[in-house]
PDB file of C-alpha atoms in Angstrom:
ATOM      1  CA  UNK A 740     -33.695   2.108 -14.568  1.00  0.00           C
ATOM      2  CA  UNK A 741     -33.277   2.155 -11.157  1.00  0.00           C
ATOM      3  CA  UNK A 742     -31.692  -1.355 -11.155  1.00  0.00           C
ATOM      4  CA  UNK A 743     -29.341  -0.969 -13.923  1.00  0.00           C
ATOM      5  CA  UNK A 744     -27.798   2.167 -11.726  1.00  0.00           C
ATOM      6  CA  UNK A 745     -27.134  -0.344  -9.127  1.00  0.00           C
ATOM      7  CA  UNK A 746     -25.554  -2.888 -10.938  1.00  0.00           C
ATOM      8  CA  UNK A 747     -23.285  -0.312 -12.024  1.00  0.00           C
ATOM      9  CA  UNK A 748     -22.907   0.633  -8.887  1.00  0.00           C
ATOM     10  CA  UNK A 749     -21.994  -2.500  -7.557  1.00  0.00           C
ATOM     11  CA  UNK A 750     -19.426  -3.715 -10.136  1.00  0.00           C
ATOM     12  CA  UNK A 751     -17.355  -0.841  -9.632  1.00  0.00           C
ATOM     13  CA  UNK A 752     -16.763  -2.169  -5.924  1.00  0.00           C
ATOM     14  CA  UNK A 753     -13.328  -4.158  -5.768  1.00  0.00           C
ATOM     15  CA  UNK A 754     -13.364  -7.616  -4.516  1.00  0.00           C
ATOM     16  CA  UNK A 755     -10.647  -8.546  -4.998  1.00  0.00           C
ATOM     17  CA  UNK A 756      -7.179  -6.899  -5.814  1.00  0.00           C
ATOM     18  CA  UNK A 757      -5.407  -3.598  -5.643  1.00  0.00           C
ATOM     19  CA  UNK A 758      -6.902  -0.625  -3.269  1.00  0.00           C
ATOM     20  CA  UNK A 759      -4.226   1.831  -2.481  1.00  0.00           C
ATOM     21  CA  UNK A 760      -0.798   1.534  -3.313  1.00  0.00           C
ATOM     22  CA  UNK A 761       2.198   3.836  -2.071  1.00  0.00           C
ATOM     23  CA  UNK A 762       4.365   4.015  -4.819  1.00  0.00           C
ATOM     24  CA  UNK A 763       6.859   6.893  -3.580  1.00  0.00           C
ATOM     25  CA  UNK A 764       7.759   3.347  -0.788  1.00  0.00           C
ATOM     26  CA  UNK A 765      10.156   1.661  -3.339  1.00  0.00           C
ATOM     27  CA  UNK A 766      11.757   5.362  -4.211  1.00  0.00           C
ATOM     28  CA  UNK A 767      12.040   6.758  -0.913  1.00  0.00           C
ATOM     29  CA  UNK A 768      13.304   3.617   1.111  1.00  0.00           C
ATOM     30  CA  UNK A 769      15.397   0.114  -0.007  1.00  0.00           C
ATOM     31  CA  UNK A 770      12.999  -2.543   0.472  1.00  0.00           C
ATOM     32  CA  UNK A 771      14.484  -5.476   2.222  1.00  0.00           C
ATOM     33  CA  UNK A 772      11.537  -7.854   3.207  1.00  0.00           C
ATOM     34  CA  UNK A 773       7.954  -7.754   2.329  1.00  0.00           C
ATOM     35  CA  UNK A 774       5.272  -9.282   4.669  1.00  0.00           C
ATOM     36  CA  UNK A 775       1.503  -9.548   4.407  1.00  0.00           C
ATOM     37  CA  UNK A 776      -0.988  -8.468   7.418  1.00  0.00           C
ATOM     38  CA  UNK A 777      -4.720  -8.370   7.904  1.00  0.00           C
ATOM     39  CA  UNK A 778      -6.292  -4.888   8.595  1.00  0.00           C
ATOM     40  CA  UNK A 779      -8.658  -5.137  11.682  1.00  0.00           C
ATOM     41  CA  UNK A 780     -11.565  -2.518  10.116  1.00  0.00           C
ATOM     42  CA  UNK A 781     -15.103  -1.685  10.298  1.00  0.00           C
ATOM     43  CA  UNK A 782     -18.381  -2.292   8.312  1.00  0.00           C
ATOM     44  CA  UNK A 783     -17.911   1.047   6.322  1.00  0.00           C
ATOM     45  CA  UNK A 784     -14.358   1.336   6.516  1.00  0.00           C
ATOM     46  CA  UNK A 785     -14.968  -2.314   4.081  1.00  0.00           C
ATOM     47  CA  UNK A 786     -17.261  -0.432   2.096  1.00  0.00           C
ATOM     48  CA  UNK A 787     -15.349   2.354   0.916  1.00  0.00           C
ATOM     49  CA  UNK A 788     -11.927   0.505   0.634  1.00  0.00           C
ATOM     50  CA  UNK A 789     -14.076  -1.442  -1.765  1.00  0.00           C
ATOM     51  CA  UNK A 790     -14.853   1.563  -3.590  1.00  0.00           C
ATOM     52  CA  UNK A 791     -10.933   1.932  -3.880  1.00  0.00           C
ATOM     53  CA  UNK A 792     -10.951   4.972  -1.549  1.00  0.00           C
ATOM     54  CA  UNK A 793      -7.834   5.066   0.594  1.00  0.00           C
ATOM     55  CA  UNK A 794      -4.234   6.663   0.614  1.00  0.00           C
ATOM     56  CA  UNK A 795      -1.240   5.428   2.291  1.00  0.00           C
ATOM     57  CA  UNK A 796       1.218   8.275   0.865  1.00  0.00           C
ATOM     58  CA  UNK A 797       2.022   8.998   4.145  1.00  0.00           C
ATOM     59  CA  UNK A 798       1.569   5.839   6.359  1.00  0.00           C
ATOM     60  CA  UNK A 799       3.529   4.013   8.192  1.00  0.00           C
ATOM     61  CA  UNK A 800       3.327   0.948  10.979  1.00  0.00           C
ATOM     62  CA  UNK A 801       4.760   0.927  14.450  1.00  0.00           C
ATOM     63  CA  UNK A 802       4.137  -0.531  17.822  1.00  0.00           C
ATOM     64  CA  UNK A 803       1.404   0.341  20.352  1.00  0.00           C
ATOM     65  CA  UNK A 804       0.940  -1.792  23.471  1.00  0.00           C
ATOM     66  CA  UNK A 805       3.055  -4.931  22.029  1.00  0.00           C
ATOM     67  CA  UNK A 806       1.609  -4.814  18.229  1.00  0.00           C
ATOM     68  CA  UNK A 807       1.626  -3.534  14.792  1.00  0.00           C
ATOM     69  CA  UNK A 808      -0.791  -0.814  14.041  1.00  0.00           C
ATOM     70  CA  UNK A 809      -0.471   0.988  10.874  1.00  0.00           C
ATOM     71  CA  UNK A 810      -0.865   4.871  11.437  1.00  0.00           C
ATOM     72  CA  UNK A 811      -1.815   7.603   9.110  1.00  0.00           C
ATOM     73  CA  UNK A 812      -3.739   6.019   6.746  1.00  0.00           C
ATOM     74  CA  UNK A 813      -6.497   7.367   4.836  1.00  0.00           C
ATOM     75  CA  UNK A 814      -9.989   5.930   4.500  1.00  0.00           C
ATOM     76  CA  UNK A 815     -12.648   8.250   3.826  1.00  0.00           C
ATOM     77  CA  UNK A 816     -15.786   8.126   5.043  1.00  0.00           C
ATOM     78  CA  UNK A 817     -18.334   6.084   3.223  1.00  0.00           C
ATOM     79  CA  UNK A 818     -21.497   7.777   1.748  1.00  0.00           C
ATOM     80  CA  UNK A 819     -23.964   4.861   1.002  1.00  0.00           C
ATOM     81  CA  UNK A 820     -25.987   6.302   3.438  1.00  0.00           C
ATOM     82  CA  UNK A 821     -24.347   4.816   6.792  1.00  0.00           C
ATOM     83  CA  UNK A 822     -24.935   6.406   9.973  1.00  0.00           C
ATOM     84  CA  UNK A 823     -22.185   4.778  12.140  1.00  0.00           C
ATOM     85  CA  UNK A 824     -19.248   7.383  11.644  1.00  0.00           C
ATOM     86  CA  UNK A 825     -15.349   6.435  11.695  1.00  0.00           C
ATOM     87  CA  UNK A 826     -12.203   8.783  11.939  1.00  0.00           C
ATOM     88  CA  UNK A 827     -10.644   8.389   8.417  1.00  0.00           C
ATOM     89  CA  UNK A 828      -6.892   8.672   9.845  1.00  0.00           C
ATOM     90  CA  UNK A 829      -7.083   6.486  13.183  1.00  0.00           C
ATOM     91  CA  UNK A 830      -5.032   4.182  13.695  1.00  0.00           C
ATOM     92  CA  UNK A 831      -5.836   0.352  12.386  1.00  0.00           C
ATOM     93  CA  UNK A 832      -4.558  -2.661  14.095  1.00  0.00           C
ATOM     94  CA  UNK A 833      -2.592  -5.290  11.856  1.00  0.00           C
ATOM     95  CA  UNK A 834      -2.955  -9.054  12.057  1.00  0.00           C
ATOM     96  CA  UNK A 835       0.154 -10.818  12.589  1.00  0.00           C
ATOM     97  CA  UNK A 836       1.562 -13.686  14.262  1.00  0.00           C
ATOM     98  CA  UNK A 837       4.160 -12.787  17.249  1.00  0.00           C
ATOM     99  CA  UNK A 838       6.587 -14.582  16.182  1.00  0.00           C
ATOM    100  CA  UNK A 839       6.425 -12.191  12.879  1.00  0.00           C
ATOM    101  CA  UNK A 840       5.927  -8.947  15.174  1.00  0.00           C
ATOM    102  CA  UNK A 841       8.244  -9.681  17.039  1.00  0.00           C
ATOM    103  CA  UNK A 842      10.747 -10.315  14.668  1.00  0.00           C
ATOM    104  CA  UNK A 843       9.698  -7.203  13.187  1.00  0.00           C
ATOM    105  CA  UNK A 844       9.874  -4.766  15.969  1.00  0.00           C
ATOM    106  CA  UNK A 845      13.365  -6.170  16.757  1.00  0.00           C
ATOM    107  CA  UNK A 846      14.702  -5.278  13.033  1.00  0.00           C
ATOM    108  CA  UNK A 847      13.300  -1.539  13.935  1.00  0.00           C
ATOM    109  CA  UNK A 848      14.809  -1.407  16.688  1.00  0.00           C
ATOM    110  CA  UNK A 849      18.503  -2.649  15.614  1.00  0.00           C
ATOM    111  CA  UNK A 850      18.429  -1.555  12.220  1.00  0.00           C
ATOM    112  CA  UNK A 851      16.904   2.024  12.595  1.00  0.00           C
ATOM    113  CA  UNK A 852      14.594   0.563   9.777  1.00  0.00           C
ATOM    114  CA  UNK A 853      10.994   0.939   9.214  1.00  0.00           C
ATOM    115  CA  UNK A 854       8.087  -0.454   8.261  1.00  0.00           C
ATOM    116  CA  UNK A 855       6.565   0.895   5.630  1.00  0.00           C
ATOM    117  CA  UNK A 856       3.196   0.124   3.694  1.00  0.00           C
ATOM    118  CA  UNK A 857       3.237  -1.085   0.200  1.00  0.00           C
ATOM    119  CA  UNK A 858      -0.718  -1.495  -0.637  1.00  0.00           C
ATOM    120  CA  UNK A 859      -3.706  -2.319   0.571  1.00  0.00           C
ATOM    121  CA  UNK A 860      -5.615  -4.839  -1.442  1.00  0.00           C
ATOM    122  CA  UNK A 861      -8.321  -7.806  -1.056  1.00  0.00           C
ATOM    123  CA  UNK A 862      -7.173 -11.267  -1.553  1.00  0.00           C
ATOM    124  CA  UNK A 863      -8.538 -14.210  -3.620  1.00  0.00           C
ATOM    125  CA  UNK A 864     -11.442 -14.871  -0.361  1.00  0.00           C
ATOM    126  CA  UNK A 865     -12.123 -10.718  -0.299  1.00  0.00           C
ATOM    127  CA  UNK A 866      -9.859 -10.288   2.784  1.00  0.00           C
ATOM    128  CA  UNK A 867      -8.463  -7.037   2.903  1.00  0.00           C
ATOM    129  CA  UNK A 868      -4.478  -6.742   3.725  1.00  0.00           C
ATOM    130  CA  UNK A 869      -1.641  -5.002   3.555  1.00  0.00           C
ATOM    131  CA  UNK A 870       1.611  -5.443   2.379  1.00  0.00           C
ATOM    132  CA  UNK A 871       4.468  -4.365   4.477  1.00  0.00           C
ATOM    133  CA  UNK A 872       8.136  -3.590   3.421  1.00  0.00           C
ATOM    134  CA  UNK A 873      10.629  -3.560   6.136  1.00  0.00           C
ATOM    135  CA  UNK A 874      12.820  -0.353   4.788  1.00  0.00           C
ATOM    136  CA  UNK A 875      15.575   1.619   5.669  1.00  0.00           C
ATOM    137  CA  UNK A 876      15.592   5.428   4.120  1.00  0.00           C
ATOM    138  CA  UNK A 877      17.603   5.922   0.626  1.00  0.00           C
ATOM    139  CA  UNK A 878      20.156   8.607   0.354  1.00  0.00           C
ATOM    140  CA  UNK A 879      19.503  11.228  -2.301  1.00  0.00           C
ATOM    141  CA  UNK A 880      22.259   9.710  -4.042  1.00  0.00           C
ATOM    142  CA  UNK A 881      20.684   6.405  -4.463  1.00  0.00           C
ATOM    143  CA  UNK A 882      17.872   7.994  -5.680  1.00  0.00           C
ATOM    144  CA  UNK A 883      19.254   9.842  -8.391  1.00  0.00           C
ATOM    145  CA  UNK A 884      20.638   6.394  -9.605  1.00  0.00           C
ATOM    146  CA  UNK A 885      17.315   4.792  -9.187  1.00  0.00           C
ATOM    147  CA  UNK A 886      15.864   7.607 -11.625  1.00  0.00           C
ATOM    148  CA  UNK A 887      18.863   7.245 -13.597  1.00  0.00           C
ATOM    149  CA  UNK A 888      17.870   3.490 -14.318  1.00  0.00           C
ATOM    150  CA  UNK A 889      14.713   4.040 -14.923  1.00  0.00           C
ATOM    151  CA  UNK A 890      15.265   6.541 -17.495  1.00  0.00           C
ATOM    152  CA  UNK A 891      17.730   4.115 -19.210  1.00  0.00           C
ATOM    153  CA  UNK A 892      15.126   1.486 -18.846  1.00  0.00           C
ATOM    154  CA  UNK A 893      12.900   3.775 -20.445  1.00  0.00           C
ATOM    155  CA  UNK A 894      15.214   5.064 -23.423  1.00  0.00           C
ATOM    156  CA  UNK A 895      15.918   1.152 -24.199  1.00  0.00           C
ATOM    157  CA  UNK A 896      12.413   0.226 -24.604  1.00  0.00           C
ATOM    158  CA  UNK A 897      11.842   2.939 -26.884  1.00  0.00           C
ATOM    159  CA  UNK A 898      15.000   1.939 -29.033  1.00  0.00           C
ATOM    160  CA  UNK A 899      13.970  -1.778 -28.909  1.00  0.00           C
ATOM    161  CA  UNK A 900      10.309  -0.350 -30.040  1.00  0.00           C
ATOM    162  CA  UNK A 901      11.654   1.923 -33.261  1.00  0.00           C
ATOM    163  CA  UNK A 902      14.251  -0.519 -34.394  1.00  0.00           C
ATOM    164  CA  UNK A 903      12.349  -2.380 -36.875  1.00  0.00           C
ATOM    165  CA  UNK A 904      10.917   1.400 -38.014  1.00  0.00           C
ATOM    166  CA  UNK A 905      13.910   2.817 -39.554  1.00  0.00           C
ATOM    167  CA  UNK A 906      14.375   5.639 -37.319  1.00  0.00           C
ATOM    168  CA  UNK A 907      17.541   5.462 -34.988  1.00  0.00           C
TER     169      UNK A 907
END
C-alpha cells in the first residue's frame, strides 16, 4: 500500500513542461521579444516547482550588480520533509549570456520597457527556465480591443461550431 501511495506521489511531479505561467503578461503589456533563461535554485526550491507550486502573477526581472534576477516570484516551501528552509519570494538569479543581458538591460533602459516573465517550465533534459518577454505597458484602450478580439474570436467559433446544427 505504502508503495502504490508513492508512485502516485511521484508521477504527479512535473519533469518536464509547464510550471507557472503569468497569463495577465500578454494582456497587461505588448510583447515584443521572448527569450529563454535558466533559474539558478535550490534542492527544494526543484522539488516543489516540480510539484507545480509557483506564481509569477506579480514578477518581474531587473538588474542587480550587472545581471538579471527575476524578483517577486513565488515558490513555496516544500513539505517532503526537508529541513533546509528557503524564502519563497527572494530573489532568483537568471542564466544568460552578456551579450543577451546586456542587450536586454539596454532596451529597458531606452525603451522604458520591461521584462516581464511568461512561465516557468522544465525543458526536454528537466532544466527548469523561464521565459522572458521584453514588454512595454498597454493602454486601457488597447486592452479593451484585445478583449474585443477575443470575444469575436470566441462568438466565431461558436458560429463555425452550430452551423451544421440548424440553429443560427
Amino acid at each position: 500500500m505504502s508503495q502504490k501511495a508513492g508512485k502516485s506521489a511521484k508521477s504527479a511531479m512535473i519533469s518536464h513542461g509547464m510550471v507557472a505561467q503569468n497569463r495577465k503578461a500578454r494582456f497587461n503589456y505588448a510583447i515584443q521579444e521572448t527569450v529563454e533563461a535558466g533559474l539558478v535554485l535550490k534542492g527544494p526550491e526543484v522539488k516543489s516547482l516540480r510539484l507545480g507550486r509557483a506564481t509569477i502573477g506579480e514578477a518581474f526581472a531587473g538588474e542587480r550588480d550587472g545581471e538579471l534576477w527575476l524578483f517577486n516570484s513565488y515558490i513555496p516551501e516544500y513539505q517532503g520533509g526537508v529541513l533546509s528552509r528557503f524564502d519563497t519570494r527572494a530573489p532568483r538569479k537568471l542564466l544568460m549570456h552578456r551579450k543577451e543581458v546586456r542587450k536586454y538591460m539596454g532596451a529597458i533602459a531606452k525603451q522604458g520597457a520591461t521584462l516581464v516573465p511568461l512561465d516557468i517550465h522544465f525543458n526536454a533534459r528537466g532544466v527548469a527556465k523561464v521565459t522572458l518577454g521584453l514588454g512595454v505597458g498597454k493602454k486601457s484602450v488597447d486592452k479593451r480591443h484585445a478583449i474585443a478580439d477575443r470575444d469575436w474570436q470566441r462568438d466565431k467559433a461558436r458560429l463555425i461550431r452550430n452551423k451544421g446544427k440548424g440553429d443560427y
